[in-house]
GROMACS .gro file of C-alpha atoms in nm:
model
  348
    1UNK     CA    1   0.000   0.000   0.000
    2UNK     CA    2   0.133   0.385  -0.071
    3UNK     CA    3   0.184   0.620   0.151
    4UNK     CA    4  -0.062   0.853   0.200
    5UNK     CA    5   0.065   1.176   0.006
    6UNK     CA    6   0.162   1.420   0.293
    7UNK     CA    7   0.399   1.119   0.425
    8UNK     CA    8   0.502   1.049   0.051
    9UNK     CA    9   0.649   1.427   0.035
   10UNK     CA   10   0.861   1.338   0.363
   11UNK     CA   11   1.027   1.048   0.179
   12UNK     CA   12   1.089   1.271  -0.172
   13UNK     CA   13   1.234   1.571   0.050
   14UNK     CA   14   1.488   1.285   0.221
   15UNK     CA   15   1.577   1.031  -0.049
   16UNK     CA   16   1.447   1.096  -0.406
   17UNK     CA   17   1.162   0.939  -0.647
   18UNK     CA   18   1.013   0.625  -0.580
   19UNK     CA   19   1.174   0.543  -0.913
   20UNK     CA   20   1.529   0.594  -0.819
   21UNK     CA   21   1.793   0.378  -0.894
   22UNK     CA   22   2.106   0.319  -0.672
   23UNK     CA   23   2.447   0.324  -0.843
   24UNK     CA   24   2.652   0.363  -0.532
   25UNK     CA   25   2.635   0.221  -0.201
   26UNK     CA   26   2.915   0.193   0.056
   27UNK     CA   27   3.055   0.208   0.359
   28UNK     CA   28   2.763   0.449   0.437
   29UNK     CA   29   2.724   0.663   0.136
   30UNK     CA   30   2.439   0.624  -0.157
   31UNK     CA   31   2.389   0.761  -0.463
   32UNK     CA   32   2.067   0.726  -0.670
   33UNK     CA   33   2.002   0.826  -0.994
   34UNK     CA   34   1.644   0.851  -1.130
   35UNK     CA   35   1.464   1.084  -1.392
   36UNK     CA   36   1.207   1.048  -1.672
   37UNK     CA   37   1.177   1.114  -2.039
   38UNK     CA   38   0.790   1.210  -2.155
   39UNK     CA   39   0.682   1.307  -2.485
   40UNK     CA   40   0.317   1.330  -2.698
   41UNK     CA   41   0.070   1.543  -2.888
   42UNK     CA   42   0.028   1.920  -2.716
   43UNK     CA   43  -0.253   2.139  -2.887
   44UNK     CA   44  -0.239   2.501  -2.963
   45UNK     CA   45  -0.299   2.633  -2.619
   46UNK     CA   46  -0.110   2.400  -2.430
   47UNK     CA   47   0.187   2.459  -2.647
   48UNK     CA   48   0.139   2.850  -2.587
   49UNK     CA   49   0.149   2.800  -2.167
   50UNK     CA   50   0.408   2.544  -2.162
   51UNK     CA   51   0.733   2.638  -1.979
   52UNK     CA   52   0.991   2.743  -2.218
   53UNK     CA   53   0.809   2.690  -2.551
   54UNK     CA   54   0.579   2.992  -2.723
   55UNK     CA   55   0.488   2.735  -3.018
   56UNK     CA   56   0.155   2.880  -3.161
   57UNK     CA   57   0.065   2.542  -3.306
   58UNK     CA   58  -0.045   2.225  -3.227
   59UNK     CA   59   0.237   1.980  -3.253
   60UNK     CA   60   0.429   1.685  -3.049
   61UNK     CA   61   0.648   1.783  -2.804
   62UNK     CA   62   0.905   1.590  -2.581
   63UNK     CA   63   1.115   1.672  -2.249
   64UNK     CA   64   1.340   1.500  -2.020
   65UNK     CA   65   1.409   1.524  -1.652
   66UNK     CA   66   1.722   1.374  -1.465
   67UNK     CA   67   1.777   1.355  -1.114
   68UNK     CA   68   2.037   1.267  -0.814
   69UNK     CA   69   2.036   1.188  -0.469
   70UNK     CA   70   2.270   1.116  -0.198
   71UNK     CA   71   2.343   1.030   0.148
   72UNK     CA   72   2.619   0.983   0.350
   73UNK     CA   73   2.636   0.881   0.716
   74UNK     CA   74   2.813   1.126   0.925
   75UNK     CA   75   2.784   0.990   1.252
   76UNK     CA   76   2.549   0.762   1.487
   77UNK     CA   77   2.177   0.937   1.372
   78UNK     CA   78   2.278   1.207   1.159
   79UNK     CA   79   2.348   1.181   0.755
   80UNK     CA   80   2.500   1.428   0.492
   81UNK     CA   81   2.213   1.431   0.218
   82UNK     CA   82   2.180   1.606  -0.120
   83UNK     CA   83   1.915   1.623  -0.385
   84UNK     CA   84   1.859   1.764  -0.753
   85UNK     CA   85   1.665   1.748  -1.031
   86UNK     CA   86   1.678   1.907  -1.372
   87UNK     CA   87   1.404   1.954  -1.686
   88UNK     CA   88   1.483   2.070  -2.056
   89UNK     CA   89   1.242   2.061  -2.298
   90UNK     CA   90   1.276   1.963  -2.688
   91UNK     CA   91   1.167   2.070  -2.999
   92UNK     CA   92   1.169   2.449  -2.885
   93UNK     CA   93   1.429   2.765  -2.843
   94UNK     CA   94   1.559   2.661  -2.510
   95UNK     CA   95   1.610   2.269  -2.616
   96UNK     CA   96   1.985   2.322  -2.485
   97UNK     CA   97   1.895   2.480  -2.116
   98UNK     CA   98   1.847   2.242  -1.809
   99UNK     CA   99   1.590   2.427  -1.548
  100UNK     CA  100   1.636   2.341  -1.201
  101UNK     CA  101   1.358   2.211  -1.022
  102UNK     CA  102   1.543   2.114  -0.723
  103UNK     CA  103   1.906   2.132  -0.590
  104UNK     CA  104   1.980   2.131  -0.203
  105UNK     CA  105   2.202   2.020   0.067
  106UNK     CA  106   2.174   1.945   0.435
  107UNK     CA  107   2.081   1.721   0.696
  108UNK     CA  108   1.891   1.438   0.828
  109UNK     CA  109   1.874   1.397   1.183
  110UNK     CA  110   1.679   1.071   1.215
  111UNK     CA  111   1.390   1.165   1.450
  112UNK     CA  112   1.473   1.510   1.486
  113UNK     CA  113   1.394   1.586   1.116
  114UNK     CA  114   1.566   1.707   0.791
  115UNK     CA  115   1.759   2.009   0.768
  116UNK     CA  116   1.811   2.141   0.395
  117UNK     CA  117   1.997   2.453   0.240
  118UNK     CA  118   1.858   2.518  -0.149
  119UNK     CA  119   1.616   2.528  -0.375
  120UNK     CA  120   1.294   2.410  -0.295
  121UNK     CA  121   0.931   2.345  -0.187
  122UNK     CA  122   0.841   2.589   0.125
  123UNK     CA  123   0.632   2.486   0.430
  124UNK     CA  124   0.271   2.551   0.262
  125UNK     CA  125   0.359   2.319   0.012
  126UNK     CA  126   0.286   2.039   0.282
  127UNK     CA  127  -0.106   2.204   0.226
  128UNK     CA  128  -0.120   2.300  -0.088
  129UNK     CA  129   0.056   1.964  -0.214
  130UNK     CA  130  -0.246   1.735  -0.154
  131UNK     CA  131  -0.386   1.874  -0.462
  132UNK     CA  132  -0.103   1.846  -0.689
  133UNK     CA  133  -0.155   1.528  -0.828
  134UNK     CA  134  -0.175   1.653  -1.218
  135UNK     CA  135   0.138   1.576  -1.412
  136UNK     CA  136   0.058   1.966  -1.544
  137UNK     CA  137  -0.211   2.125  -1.443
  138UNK     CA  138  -0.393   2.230  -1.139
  139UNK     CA  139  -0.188   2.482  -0.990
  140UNK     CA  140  -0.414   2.795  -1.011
  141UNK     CA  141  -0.644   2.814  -0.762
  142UNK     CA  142  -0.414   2.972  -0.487
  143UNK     CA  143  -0.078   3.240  -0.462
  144UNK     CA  144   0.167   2.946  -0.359
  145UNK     CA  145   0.291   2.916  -0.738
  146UNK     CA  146   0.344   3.292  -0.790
  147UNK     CA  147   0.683   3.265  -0.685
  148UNK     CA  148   0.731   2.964  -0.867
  149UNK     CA  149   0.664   2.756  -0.623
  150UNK     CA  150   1.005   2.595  -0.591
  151UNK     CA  151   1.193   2.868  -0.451
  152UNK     CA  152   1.582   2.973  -0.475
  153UNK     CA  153   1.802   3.055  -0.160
  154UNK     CA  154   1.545   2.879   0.133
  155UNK     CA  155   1.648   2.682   0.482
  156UNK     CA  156   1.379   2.391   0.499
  157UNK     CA  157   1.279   2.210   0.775
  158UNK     CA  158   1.049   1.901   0.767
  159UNK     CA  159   0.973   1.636   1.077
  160UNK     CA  160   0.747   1.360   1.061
  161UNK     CA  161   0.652   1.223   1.414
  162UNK     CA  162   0.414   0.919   1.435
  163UNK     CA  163   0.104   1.093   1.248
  164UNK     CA  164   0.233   1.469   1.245
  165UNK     CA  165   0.421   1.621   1.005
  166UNK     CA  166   0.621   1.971   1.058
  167UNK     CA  167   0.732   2.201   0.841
  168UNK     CA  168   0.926   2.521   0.818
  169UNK     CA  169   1.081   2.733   0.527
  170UNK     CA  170   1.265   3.087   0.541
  171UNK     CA  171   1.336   3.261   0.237
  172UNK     CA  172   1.630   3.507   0.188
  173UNK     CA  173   1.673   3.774  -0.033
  174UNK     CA  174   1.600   3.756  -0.380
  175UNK     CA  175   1.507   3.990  -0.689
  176UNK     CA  176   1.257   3.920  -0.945
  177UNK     CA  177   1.143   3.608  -0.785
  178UNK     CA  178   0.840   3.733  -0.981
  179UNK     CA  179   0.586   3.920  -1.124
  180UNK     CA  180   0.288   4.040  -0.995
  181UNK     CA  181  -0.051   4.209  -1.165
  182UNK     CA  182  -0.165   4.498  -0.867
  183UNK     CA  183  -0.536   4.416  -0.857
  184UNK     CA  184  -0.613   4.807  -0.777
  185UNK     CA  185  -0.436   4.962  -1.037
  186UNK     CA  186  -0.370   4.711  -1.297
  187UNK     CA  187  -0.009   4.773  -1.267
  188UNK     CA  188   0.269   4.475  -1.335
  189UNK     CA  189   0.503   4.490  -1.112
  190UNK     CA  190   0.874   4.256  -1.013
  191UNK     CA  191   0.874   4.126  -0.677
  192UNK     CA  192   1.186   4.159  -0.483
  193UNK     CA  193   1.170   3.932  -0.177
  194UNK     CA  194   1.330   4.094   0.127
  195UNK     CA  195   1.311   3.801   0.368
  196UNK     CA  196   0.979   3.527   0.402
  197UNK     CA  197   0.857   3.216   0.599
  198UNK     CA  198   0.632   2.933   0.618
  199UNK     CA  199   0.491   2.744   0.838
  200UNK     CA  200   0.278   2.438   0.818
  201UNK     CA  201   0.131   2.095   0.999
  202UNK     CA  202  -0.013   1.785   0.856
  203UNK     CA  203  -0.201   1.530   1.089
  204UNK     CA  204  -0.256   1.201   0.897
  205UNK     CA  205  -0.484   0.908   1.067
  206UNK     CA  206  -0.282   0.569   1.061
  207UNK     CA  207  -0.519   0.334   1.190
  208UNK     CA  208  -0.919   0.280   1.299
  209UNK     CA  209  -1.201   0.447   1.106
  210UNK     CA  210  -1.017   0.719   0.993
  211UNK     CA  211  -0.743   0.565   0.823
  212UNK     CA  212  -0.567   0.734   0.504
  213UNK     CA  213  -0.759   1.009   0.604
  214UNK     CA  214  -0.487   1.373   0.654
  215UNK     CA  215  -0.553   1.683   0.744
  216UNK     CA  216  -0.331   2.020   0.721
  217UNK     CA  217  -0.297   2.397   0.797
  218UNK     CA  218  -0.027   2.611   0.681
  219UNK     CA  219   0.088   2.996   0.679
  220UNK     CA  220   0.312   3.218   0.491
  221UNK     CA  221   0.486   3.596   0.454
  222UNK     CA  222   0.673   3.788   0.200
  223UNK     CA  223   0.810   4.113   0.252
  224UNK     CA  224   0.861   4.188  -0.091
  225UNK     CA  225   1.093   4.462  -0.103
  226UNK     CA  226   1.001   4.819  -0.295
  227UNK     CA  227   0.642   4.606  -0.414
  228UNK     CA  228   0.379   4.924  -0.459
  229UNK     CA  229   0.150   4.589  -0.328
  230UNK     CA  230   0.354   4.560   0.019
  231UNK     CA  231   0.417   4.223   0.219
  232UNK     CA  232   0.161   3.896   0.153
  233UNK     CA  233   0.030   3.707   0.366
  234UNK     CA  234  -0.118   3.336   0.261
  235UNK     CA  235  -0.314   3.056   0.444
  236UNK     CA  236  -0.410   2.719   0.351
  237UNK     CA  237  -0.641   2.438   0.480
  238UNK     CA  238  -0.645   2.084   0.341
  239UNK     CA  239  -0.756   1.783   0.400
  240UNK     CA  240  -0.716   1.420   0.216
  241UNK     CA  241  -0.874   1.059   0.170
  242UNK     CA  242  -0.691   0.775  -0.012
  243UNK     CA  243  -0.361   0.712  -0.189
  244UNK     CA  244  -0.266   0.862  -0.471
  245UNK     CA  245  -0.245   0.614  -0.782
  246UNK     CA  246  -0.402   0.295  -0.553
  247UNK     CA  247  -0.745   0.297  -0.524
  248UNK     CA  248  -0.984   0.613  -0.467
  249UNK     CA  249  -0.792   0.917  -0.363
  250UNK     CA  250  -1.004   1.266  -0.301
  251UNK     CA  251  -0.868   1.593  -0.145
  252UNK     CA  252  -0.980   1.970  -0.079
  253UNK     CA  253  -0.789   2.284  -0.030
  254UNK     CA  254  -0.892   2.603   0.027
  255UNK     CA  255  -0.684   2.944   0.040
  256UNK     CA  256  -0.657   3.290   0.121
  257UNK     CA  257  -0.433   3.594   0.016
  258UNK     CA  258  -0.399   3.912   0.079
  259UNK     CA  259  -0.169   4.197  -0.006
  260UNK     CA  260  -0.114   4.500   0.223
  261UNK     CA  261  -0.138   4.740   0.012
  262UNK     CA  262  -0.440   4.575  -0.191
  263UNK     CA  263  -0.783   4.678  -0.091
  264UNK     CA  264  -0.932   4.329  -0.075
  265UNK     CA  265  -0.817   4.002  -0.034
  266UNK     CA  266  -0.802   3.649  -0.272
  267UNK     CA  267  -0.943   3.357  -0.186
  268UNK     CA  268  -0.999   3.019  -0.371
  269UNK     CA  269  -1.032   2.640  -0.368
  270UNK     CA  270  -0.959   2.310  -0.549
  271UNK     CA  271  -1.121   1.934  -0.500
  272UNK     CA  272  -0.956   1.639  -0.681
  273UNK     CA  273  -1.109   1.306  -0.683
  274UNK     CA  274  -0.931   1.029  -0.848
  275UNK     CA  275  -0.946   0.633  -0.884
  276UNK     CA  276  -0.720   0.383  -0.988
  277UNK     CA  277  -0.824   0.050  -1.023
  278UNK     CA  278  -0.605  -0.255  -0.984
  279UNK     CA  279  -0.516  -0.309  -1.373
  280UNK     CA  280  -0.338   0.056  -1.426
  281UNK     CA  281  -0.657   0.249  -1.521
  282UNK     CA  282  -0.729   0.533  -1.308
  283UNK     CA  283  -0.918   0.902  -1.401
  284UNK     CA  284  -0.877   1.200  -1.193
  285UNK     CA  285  -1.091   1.518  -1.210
  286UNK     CA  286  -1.038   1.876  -1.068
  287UNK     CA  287  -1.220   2.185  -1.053
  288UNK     CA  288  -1.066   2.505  -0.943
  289UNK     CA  289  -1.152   2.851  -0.810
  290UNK     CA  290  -0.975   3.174  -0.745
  291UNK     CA  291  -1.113   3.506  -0.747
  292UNK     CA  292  -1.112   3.872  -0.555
  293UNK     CA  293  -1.284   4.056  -0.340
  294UNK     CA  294  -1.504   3.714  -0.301
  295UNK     CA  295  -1.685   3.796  -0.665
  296UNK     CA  296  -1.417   3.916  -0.942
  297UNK     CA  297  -1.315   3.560  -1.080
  298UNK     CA  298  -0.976   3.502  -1.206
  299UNK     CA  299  -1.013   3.100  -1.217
  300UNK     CA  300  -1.258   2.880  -1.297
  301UNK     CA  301  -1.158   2.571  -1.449
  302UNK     CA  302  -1.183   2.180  -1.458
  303UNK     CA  303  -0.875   1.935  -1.473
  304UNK     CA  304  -0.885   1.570  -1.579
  305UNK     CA  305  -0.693   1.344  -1.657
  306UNK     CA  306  -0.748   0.988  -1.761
  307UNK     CA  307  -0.425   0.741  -1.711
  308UNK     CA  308  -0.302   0.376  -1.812
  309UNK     CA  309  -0.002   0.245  -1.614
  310UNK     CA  310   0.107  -0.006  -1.787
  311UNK     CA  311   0.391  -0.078  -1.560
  312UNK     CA  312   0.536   0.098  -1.225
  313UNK     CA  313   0.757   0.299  -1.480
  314UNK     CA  314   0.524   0.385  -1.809
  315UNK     CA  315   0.250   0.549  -1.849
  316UNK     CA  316   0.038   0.694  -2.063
  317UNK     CA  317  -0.237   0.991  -2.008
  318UNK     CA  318  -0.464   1.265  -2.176
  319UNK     CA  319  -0.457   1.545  -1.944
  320UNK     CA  320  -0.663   1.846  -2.002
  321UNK     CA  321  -0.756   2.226  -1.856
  322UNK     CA  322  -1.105   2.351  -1.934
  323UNK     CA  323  -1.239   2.659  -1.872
  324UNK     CA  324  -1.515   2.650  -1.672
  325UNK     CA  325  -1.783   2.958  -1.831
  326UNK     CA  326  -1.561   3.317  -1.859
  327UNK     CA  327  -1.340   3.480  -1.618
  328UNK     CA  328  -1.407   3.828  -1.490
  329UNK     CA  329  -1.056   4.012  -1.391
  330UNK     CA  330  -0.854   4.186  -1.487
  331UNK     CA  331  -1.120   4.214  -1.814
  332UNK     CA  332  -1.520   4.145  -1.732
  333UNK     CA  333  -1.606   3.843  -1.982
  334UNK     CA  334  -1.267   3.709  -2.087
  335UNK     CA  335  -1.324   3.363  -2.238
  336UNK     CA  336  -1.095   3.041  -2.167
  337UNK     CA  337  -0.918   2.824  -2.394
  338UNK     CA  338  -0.928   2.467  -2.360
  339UNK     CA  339  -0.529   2.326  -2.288
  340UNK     CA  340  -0.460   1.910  -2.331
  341UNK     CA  341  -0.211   1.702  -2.379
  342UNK     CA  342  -0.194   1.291  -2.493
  343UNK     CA  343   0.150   1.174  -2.358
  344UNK     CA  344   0.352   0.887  -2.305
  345UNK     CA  345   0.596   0.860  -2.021
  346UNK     CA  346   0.878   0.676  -1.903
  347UNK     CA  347   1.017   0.717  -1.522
  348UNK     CA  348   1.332   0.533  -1.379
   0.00000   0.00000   0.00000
């Protein structure tokens, strides 16, 4: 049986994908190597929102990801560790630029947690996570991914302790982490990061009636530097049945934004409810919702994605983002293109 997918995030932060394979292991020191190589039909809109490519038609695409993780045992309880991944795309102008996903160093203290220096996922990902179970989509409906959601120059903390998981992020300074459209004045502006945190907590039930079922809060703060829109401040509440990619596997999220120097706040929230049956076949289906000052909609869409494993290690999936009627900021009545994908996918 899998993890449930807050605990499943514990074990990718300390040793890598389930997929990994070890190359190196002695006299306390491991080295895994894993990665995947994916490729299929994108349309027109898809192509135009993928990272890296600005294709205007409909065409196939293809990109590759390659990955590394190590450990080595310091003393009684306490291990060196390191982890990174890397993506570059094909068929498009930046075919010959790896993009780092992750790349950190650190820790692991055994039952007193991981400590990691790097680029990575902060705290509210611990929330916000249970809902990213798309292999591209469904990352809207909250403020988490404005900064890009794996963040440069952090300090991470993570524990896991029987059923609770804690976790901690601060972020250091950074320019042009991002960019950000001032609801007020309809003014694009960079975000310079001064200094952030987050903070988060994850309860999952391990036994009796209640089992699989995991719940979570989480908090965060920017003081982005020189923003017209001032510091943020985000929450998150989630909570999760099931495990991913083995049997049913539903979850909820809801979130809430607000910048200082905005006169009203965001708020929005995703459900996911998936099942994957015992030959490989499994559907999932989204809808997502975003919006400000509780009635100007930004988001309003449905993910879904139907999936054939025909082994641990391929795959192959339409996944698709649907508009769901028109958005209404920053222009009343904009309409929404349909994105999808049909891929095939290979993981070791």
């Amino acid at each position: 049986m899998r993890l449930p997918l807050v605990a499943a995030m514990i074990s990718v932060l300390v040793s890598g994908s389930a997929h990994a394979v070890n190359v190196y292991d002695d006299n306390g020191t491991q080295l895994n190597v894993f990665g995947r190589l994916e490729g299929g039909f994108y349309n027109k809109q898809a192509n135009r929102t993928r990272d890296h490519n600005q294709k205007s038609k409909a065409s196939v695409e293809g990109e590759a990801r390659l990955g590394v993780s190590a450990s080595s045992t310091l003393v009684t309880n306490i291990k060196a560790v390191a982890f990174g991944e890397w993506e570059v795309s094909s068929e498009s102008s930046d075919n010959d630029r790896f993009d780092t996903r992750y790349a950190y160093t650190g820790f692991d203290l055994c039952q007193y947690g991981t400590l990691v220096f790097g680029q990575g996922d902060t705290a509210r990902y611990i929330t916000v996570g249970m809902n990213d179970v798309f292999e591209h989509y469904g990352d809207n409906s909250n403020s988490y991914w404005e900064l890009g959601g794996r963040q440069e120059g952090q300090i991470m903390y993570v524990n896991a302790v029987g059923g609770y998981t804690f976790g901690f992020s601060y972020q250091t300074p950074r320019d042009n982490m991002a960019t950000h459209l001032h609801r007020d004045t309809l003014m694009v502006q960079d975000l310079d990061v001064n200094a952030g945190y987050a903070a988060a907590m994850a309860y999952n039930w391990q036994d009796g009636l209640l089992e699989s079922l995991a719940f979570s809060l989480s908090y965060d703060w920017y003081d982005f530097h020189k923003s017209p829109a001032g510091d943020r401040h985000g929450f998150s509440a989630g909570l999760s049945y099931g495990h991913l990619n083995d049997g049913i596997y539903t979850s909820f999220v809801y979130s809430m934004d607000k910048y200082q120097r905005e006169d009203h706040h965001m708020s929005g929230f995703e459900g996911v409810l998936g099942y994957t049956m015992d030959n490989g076949l499994g559907a999932t289906l989204g809808y997502g919702y975003y919006g400000y000052e509780n009635r100007k909609r930004e988001v309003s869409e449905i993910t879904s994605q139907v999936a054939y494993h025909f082994s641990p290690a391929f795959m192959t999936y339409f996944e698709g983002r649907f508009g769901l009627g028109r958005v209404d900021f920053p222009v009343e009545e904009t309409s929404q293109h349909a994105s999808y994908m049909i891929n095939v996918q290979y993981n070791f």
